[in-house]
mmCIF file of C-alpha atoms in Angstrom:
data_model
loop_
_atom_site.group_PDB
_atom_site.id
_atom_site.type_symbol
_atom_site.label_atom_id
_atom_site.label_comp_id
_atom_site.label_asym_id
_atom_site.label_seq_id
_atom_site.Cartn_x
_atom_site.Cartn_y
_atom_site.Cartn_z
ATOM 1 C CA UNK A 1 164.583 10.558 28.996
ATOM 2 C CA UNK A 2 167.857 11.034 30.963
ATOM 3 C CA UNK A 3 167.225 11.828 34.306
ATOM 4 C CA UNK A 4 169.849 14.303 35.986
ATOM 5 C CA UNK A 5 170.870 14.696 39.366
ATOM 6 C CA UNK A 6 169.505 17.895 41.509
ATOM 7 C CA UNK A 7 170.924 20.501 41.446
ATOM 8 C CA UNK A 8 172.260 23.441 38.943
ATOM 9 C CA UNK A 9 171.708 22.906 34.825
ATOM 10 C CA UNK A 10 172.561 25.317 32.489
ATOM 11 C CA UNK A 11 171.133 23.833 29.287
ATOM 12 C CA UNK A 12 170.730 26.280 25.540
ATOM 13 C CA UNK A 13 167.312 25.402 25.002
ATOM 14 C CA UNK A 14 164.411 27.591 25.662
ATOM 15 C CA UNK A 15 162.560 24.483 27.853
ATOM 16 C CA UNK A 16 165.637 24.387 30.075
ATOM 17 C CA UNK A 17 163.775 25.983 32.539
ATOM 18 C CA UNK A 18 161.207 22.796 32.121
ATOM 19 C CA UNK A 19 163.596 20.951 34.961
ATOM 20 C CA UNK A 20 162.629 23.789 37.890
ATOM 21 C CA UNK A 21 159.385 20.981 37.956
ATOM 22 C CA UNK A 22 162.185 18.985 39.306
ATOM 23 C CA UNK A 23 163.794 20.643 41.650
ATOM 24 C CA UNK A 24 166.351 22.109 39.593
ATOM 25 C CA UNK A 25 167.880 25.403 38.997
ATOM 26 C CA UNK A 26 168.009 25.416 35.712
ATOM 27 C CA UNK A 27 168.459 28.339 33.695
ATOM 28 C CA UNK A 28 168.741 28.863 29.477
ATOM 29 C CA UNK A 29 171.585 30.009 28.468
ATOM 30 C CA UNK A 30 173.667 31.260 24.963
ATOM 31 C CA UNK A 31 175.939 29.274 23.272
ATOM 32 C CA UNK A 32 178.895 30.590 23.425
ATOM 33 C CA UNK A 33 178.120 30.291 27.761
ATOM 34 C CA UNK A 34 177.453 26.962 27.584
ATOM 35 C CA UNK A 35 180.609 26.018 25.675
ATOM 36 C CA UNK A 36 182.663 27.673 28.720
ATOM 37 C CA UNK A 37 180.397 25.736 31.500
ATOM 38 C CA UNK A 38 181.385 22.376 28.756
ATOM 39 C CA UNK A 39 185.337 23.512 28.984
ATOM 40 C CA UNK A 40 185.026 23.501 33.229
ATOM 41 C CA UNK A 41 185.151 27.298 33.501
ATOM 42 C CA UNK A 42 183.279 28.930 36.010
ATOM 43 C CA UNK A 43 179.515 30.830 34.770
ATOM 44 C CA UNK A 44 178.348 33.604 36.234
ATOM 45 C CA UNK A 45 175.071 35.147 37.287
ATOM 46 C CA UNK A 46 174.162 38.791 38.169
ATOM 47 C CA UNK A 47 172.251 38.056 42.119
ATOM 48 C CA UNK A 48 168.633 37.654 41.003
ATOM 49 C CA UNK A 49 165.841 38.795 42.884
ATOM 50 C CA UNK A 50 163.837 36.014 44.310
ATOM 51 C CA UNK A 51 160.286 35.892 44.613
ATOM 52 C CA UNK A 52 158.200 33.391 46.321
ATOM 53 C CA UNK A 53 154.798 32.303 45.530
ATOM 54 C CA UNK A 54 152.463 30.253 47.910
ATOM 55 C CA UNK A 55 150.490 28.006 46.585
ATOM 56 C CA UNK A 56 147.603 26.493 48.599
ATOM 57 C CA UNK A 57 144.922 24.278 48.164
ATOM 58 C CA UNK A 58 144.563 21.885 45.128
ATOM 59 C CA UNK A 59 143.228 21.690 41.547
ATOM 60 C CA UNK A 60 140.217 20.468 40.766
ATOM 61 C CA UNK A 61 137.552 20.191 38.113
ATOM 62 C CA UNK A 62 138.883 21.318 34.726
ATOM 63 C CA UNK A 63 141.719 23.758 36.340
ATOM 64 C CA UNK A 64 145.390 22.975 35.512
ATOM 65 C CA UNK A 65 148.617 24.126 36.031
ATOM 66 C CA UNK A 66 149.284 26.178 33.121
ATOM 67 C CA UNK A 67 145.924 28.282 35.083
ATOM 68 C CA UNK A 68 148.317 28.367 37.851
ATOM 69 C CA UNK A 69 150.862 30.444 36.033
ATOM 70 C CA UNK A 70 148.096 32.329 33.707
ATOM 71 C CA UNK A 71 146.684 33.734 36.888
ATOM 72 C CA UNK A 72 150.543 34.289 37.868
ATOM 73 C CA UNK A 73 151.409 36.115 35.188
ATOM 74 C CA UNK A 74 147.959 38.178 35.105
ATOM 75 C CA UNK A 75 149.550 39.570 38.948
ATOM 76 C CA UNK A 76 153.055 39.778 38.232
ATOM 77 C CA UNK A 77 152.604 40.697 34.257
ATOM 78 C CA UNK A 78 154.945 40.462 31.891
ATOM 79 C CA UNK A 79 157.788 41.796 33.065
ATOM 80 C CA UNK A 80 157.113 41.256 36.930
ATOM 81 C CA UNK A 81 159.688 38.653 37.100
ATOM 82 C CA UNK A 82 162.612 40.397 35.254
ATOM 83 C CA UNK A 83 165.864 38.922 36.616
ATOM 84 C CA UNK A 84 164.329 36.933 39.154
ATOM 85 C CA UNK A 85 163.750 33.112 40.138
ATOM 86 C CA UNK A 86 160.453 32.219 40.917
ATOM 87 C CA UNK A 87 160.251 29.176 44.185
ATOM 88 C CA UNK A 88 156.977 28.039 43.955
ATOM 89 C CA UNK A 89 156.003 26.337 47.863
ATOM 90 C CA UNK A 90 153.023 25.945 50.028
ATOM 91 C CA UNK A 91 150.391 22.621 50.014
ATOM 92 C CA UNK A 92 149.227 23.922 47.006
ATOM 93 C CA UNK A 93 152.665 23.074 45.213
ATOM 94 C CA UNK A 94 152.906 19.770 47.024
ATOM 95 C CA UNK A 95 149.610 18.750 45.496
ATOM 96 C CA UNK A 96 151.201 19.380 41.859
ATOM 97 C CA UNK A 97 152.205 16.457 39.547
ATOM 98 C CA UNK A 98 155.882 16.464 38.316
ATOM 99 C CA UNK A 99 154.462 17.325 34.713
ATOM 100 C CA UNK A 100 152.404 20.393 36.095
ATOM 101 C CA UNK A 101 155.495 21.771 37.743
ATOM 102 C CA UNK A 102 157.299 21.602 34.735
ATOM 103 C CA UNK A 103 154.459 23.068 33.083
ATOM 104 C CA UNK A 104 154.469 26.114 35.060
ATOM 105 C CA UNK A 105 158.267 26.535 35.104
ATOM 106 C CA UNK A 106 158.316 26.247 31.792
ATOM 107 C CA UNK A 107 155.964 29.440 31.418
ATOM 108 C CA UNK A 108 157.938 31.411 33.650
ATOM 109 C CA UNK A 109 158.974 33.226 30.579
ATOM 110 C CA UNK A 110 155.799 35.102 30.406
ATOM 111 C CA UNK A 111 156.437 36.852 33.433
ATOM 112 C CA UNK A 112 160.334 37.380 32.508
ATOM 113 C CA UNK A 113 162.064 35.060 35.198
ATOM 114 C CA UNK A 114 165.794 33.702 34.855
ATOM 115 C CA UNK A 115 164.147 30.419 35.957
ATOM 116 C CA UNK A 116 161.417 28.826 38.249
ATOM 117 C CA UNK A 117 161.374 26.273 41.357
ATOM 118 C CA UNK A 118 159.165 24.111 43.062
ATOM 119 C CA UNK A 119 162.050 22.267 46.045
ATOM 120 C CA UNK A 120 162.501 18.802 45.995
ATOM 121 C CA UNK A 121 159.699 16.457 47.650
ATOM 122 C CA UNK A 122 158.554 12.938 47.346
ATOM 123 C CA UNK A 123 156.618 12.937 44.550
ATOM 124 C CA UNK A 124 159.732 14.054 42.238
ATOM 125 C CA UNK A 125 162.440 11.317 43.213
ATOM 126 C CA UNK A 126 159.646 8.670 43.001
ATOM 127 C CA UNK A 127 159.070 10.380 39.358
ATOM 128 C CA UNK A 128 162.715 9.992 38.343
ATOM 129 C CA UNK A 129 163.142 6.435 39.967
ATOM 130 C CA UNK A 130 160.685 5.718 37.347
ATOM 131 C CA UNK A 131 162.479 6.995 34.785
ATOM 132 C CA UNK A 132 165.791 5.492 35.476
ATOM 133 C CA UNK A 133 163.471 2.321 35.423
ATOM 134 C CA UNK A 134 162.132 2.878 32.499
ATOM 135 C CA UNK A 135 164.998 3.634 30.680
ATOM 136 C CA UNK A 136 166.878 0.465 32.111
ATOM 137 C CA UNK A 137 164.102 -1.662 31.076
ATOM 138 C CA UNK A 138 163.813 -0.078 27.328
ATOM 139 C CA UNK A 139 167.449 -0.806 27.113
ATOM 140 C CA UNK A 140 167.376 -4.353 28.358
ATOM 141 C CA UNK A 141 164.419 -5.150 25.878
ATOM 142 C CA UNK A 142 166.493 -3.417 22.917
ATOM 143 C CA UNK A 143 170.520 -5.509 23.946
ATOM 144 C CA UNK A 144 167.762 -8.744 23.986
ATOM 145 C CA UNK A 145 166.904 -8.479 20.503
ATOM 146 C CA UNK A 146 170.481 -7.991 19.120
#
C-alpha cells in the first residue's frame, strides 16, 4: 500500500475512483490520457455537475456501506450521476470507516459518476499515518533479514 498525498489522481484502473474514500479526486481514465498526465501535459475535464448527498446518522446492525450507495443508486438510478462527482458530507459520512468510503466511491459507477468524495477528516490521515507505518515497518523487517 502506497499512500498518496490529497489531492487530484488520475489513475487507468476501474477502482481509481476507490481513493474518493480518501479524500481524493480521483477519476479513471484511458491510456493514452494517462500517458500525457505521465509526460507533464496538462488533462482536461468537461465542468461536471456536482451533486451532494447528506448523510446522517450512523450504521448499525447488519447495514453497511455498500447499502449506503444501493439505496443511492435506487434514487439517483443508473444514469442519475452521468458526468457528475458525487461529495458525500453530513454526520452520517463522518461516522464512515476509511474502507466504507472507499466502498461507496468505488460503486459510484452504478449511478454513472466521473468520481465520488467524502472531504478530508480525522479519521482518514490517522488511516494513512498507519499505512506509512506499516509500510516502514514491513520494510525494516524485510532490509533486517538481508
Amino acid at each position: 500500500i502506497t499512500p498518496s498525498l490529497v489531492g487530484m489522481m488520475i489513475g487507468t484502473d476501474s477502482h481509481t475512483v476507490n481513493a474518493g474514500g480518501l479524500g481524493m479526486i480521483a477519476i479513471g481514465v484511458g491510456g493514452a490520457d494517462a500517458v500525457d498526465v505521465m509526460a507533464g501535459m496538462a488533462w482536461e475535464l468537461k465542468f461536471p455537475k456536482l451533486i451532494g448527498v447528506k448523510l446522517t446518522g450512523k450504521l448499525s446492525g447488519w447495514a453497511s456501506a455498500k447499502d449506503i450507495i444501493l439505496k443511492v443508486a435506487g434514487i439517483l438510478t443508473v444514469k442519475g450521476g452521468t458526468g457528475a462527482i458525487v461529495e458525500y458530507f453530513g454526520e452520517g459520512a463522518d461516522s464512515l470507516s476509511c474502507t466504507g468510503k472507499g466502498t461507496i466511491c468505488n460503486m459510484g459507477a452504478e449511478i454513472g459518476a466521473t468520481t465520488s468524495v467524502f472531504g478530508y477528516d480525522r479519521n482518514m490521515r490517522e488511516y494513512l499515518l498507519k499505512q506509512i507505518v506499516k509500510k516502514s515497518l514491513i520494510w525494516q523487517i524485510k532490509s533486517q533479514s538481508i
